[in-house]
CSV table of C-alpha atoms in Angstrom, one decimal:
chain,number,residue,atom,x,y,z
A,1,UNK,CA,-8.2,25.0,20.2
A,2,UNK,CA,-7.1,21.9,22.4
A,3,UNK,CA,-8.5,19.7,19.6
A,4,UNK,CA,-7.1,16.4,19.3
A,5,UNK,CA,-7.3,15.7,15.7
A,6,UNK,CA,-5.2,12.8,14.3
A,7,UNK,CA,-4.8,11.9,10.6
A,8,UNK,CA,-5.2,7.8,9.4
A,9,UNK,CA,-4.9,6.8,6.3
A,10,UNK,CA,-6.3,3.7,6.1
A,11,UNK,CA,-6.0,1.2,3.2
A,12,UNK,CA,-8.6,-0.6,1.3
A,13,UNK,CA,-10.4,-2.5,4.8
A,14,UNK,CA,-12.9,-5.5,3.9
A,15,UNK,CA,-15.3,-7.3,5.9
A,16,UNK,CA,-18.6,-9.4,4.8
A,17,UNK,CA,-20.5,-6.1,6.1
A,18,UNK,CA,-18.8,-4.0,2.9
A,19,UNK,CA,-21.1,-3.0,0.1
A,20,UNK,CA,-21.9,-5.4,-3.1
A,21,UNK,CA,-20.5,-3.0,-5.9
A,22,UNK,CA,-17.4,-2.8,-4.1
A,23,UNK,CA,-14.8,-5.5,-6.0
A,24,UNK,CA,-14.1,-7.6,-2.7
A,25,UNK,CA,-17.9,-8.0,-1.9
A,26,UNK,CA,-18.7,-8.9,-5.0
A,27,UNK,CA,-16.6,-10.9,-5.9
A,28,UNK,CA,-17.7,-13.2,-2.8
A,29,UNK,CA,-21.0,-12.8,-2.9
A,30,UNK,CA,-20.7,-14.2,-6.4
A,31,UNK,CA,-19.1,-16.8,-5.5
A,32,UNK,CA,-21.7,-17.8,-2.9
A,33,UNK,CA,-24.5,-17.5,-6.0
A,34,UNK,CA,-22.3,-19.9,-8.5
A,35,UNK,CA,-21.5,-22.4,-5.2
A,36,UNK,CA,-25.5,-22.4,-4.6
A,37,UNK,CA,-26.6,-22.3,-7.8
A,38,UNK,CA,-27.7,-18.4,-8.9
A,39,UNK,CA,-25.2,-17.2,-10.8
A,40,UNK,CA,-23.1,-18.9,-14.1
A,41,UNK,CA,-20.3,-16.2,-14.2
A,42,UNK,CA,-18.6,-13.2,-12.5
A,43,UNK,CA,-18.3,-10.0,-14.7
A,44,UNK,CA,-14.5,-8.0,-13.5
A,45,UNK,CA,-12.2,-5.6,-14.7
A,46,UNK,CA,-8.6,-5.3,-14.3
A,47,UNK,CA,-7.6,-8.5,-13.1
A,48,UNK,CA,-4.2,-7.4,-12.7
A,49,UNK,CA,-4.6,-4.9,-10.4
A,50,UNK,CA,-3.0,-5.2,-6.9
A,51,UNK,CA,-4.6,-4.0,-3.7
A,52,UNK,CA,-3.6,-3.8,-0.3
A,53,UNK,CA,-6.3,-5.8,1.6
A,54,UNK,CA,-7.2,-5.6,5.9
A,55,UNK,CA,-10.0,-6.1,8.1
A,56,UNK,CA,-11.6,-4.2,8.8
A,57,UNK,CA,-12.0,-4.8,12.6
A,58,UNK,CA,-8.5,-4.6,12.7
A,59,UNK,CA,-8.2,-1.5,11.3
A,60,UNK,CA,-11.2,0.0,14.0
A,61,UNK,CA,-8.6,-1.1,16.6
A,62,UNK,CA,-6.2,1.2,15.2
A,63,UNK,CA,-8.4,3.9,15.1
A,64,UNK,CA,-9.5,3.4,18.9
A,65,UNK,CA,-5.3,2.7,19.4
A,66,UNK,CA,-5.0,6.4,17.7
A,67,UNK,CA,-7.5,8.3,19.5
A,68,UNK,CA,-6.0,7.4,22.9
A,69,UNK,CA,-2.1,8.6,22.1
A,70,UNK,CA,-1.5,11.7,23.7
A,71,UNK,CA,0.2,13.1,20.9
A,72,UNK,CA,-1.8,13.7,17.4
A,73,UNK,CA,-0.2,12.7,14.2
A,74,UNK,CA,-0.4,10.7,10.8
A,75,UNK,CA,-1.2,7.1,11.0
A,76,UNK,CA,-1.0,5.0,7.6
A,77,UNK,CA,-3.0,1.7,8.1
A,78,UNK,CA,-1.8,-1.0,5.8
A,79,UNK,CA,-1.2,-4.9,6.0
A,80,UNK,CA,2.0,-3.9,3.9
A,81,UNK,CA,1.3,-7.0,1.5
A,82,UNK,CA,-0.4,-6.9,-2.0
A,83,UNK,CA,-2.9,-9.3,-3.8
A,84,UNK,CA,-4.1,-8.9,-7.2
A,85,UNK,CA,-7.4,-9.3,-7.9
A,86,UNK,CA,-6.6,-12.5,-10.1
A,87,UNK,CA,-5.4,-13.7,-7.0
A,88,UNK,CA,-8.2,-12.7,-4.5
A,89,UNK,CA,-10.6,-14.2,-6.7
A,90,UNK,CA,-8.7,-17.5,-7.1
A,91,UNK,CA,-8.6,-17.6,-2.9
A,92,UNK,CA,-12.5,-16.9,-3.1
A,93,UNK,CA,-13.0,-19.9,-5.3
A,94,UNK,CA,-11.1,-22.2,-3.4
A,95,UNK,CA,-13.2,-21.7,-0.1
A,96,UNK,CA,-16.3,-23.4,-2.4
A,97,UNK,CA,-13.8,-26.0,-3.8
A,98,UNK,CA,-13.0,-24.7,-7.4
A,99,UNK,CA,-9.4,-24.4,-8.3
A,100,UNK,CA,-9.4,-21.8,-11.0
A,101,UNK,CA,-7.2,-21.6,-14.5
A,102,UNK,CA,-6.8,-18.6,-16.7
A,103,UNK,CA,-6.9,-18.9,-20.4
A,104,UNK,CA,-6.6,-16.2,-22.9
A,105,UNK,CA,-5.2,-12.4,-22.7
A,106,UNK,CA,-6.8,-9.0,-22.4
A,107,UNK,CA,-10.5,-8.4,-22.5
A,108,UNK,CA,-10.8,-12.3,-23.6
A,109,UNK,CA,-9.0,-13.6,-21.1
A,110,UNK,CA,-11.3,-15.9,-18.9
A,111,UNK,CA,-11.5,-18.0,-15.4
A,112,UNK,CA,-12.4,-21.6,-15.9
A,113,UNK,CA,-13.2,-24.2,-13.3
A,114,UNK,CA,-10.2,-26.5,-13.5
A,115,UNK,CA,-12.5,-29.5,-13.0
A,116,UNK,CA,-15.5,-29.2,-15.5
A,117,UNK,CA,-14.1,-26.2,-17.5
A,118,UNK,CA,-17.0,-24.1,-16.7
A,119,UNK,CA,-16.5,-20.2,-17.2
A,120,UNK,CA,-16.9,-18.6,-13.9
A,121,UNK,CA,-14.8,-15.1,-14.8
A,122,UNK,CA,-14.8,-13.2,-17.9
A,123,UNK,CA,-13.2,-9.5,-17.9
A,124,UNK,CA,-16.0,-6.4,-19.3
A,125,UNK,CA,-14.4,-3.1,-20.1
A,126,UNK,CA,-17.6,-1.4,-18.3
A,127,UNK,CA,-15.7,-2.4,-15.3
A,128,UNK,CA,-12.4,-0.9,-15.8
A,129,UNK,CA,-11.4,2.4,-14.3
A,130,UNK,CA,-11.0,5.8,-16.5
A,131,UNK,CA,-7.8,6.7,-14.2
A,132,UNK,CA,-6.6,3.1,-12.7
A,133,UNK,CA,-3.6,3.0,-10.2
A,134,UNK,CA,-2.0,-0.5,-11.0
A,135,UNK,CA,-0.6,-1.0,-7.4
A,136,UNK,CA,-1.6,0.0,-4.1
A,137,UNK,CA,0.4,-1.0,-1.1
A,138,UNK,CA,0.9,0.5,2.5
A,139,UNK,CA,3.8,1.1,4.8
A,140,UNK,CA,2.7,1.9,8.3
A,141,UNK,CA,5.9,1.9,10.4
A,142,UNK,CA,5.2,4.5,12.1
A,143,UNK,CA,1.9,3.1,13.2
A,144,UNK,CA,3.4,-0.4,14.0
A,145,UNK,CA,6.3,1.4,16.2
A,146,UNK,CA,4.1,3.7,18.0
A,147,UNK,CA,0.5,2.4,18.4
A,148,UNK,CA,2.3,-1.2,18.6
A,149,UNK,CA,-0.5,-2.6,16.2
A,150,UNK,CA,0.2,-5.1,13.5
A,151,UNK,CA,-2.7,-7.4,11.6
A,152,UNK,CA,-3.2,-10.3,12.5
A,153,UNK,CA,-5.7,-11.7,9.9
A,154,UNK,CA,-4.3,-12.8,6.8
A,155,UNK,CA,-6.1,-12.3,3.8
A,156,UNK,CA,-6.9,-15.6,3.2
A,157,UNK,CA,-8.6,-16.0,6.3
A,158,UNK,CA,-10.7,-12.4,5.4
A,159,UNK,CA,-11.9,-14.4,2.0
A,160,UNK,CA,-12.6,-16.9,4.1
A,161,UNK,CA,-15.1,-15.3,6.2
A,162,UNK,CA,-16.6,-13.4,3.3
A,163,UNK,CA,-17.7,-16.2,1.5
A,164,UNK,CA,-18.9,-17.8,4.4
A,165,UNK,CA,-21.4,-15.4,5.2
A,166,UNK,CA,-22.5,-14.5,2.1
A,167,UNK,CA,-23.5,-18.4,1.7
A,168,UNK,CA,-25.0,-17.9,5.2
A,169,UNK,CA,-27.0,-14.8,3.8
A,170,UNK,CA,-27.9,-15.7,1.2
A,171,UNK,CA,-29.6,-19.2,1.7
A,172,UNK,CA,-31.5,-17.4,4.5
A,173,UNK,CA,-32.9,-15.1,2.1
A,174,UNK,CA,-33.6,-18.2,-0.2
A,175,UNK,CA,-35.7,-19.8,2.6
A,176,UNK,CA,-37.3,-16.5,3.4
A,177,UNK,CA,-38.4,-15.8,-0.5
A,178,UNK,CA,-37.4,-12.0,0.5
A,179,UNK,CA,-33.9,-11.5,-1.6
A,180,UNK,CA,-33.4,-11.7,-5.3
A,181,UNK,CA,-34.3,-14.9,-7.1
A,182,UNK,CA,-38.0,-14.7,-7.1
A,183,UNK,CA,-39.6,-14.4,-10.6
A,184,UNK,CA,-42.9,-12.3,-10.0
A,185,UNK,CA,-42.9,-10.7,-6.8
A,186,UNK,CA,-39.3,-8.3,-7.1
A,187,UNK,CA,-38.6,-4.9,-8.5
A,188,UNK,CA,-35.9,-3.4,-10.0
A,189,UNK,CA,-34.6,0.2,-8.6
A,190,UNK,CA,-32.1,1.7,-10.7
A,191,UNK,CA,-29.8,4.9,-11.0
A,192,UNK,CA,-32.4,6.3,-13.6
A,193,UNK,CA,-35.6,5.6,-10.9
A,194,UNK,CA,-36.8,2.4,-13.6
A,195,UNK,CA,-38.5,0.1,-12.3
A,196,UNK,CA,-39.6,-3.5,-13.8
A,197,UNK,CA,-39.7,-7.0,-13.4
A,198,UNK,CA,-36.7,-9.2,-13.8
A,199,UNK,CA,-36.9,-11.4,-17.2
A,200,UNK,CA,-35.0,-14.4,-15.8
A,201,UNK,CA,-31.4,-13.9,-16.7
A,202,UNK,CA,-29.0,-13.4,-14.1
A,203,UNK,CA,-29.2,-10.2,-11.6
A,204,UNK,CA,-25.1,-9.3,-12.3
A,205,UNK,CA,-25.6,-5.5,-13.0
A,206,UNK,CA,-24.8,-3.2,-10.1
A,207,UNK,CA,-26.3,-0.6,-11.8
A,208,UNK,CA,-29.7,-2.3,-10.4
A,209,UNK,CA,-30.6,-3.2,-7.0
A,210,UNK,CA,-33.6,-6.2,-6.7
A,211,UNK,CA,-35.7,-5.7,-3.6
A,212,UNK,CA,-39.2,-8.3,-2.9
A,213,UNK,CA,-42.2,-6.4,-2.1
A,214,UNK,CA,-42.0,-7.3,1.2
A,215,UNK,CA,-38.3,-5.8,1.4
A,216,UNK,CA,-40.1,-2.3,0.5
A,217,UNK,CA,-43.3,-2.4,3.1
A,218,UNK,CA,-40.6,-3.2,5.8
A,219,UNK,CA,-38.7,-0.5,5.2
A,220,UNK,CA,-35.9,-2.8,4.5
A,221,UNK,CA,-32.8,0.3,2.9
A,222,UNK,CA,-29.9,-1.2,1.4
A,223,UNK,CA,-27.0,1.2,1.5
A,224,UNK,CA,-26.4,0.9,-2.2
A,225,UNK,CA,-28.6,3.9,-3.4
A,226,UNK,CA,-30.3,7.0,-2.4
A,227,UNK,CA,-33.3,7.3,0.2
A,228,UNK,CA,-34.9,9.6,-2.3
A,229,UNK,CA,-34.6,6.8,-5.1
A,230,UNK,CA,-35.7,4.5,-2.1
A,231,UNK,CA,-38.7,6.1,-1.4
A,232,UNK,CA,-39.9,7.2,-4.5
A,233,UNK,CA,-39.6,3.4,-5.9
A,234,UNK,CA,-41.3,1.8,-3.1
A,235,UNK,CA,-44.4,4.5,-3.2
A,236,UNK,CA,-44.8,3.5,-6.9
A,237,UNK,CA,-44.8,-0.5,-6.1
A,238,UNK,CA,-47.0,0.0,-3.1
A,239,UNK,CA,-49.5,1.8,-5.1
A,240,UNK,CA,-49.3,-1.2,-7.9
């Protein structure tokens, strides 16, 4: 049909734009709560997991790179290196200044702050995956031969920028009042369409999404749930 149609597989691709429940983002935007003071710990899952990590901006070049070859065919995007997540969460920490140690094994193994010996990281087995793959990693030699792409950014740098502008978000939703540590004025959307008031402990369950009022009347949709949920939710909390 004189369709041009090529094939990229693209590895896991992070940015500060990518969406809180995924690992990466939350990760960093937890660490922007404990560096500012809204969140005592991290709950994770299998530490010990490695993940082939890009950015995402790079990997859009590729895509652009792809759709102007005159050839179609299959395109793997990788940086061709592997972090563990033990290892992504120790960068994190280091951007706000906390080296991180490790004590104890399995589900009671925990990440303390090396200096004041502060839990920041404990393991939960809600966060563990039924059908995990250990180790994900990318060779793209085709795609550095032919589209002559290679990333640039290492993945320190990516961490970097992630905590960065969560910290940057989130103290200008702090100034604003309109993100999640109020105490009266937020509501609480969840998979099962529940909604109440937060009771002070801290918002670390991504099964829940905290929106202000204000959030709802401005039509403010986070990405994280369904505009049905989304709509249904904020008629109830206007009519309260």
């Amino acid at each position: 049909y004189g369709i041009h149609a090529s094939n990229g597989i693209l590895f896991n691709h992070e940015s500060p734009r990518r969406g809180e429940t995924f690992l990466t983002r939350k990760v960093t935007m937890g660490v922007a709560k404990i560096f500012l003071g809204k969140l005592k710990c991290i709950y994770v899952g299998n530490i010990y997991a490695r993940r082939d990590w890009g950015h995402a901006k790079e990997y859009v070049e590729s895509m652009w790179e792809i759709l102007n070859q005159k050839k179609s065919n299959d395109y793997v995007i990788a940086t061709g290196k592997s972090y563990t997540v033990k290892k992504f969460i120790e960068i994190a920490f280091k951007k706000i200044g906390i080296t991180i140690d490790w004590r104890g094994k399995g589900l009671n193994e925990v990440g303390f702050d090396k200096k004041n010996k502060n839990i920041l990281i404990k393991i939960s087995p809600k966060y563990f995956r039924p059908l995990e793959v250990n180790h994900l990693m990318g060779k793209s030699l085709r795609t550095y031969k032919v589209l002559k792409w290679k990333p640039k950014i290492k993945i320190e740098e990516l961490i970097k920028e992630m905590v960065e502008e969560d910290i940057k978000l989130l103290k200008n939703y702090i100034v604003s009042g309109s993100y999640m540590f109020g105490e009266l004025n937020f509501m609480r959307i969840s998979k099962i369409k529940k909604i109440a008031e937060p009771k002070g402990k801290d918002i670390e369950d991504p099964d829940h999404i905290w929106l202000s009022k204000d959030q709802v009347k401005n039509s403010i949709i986070n990405d994280n749930f369904k505009a049905l949920t989304y709509a249904t939710a904020a008629l109830v909390w206007l009519l309260y």
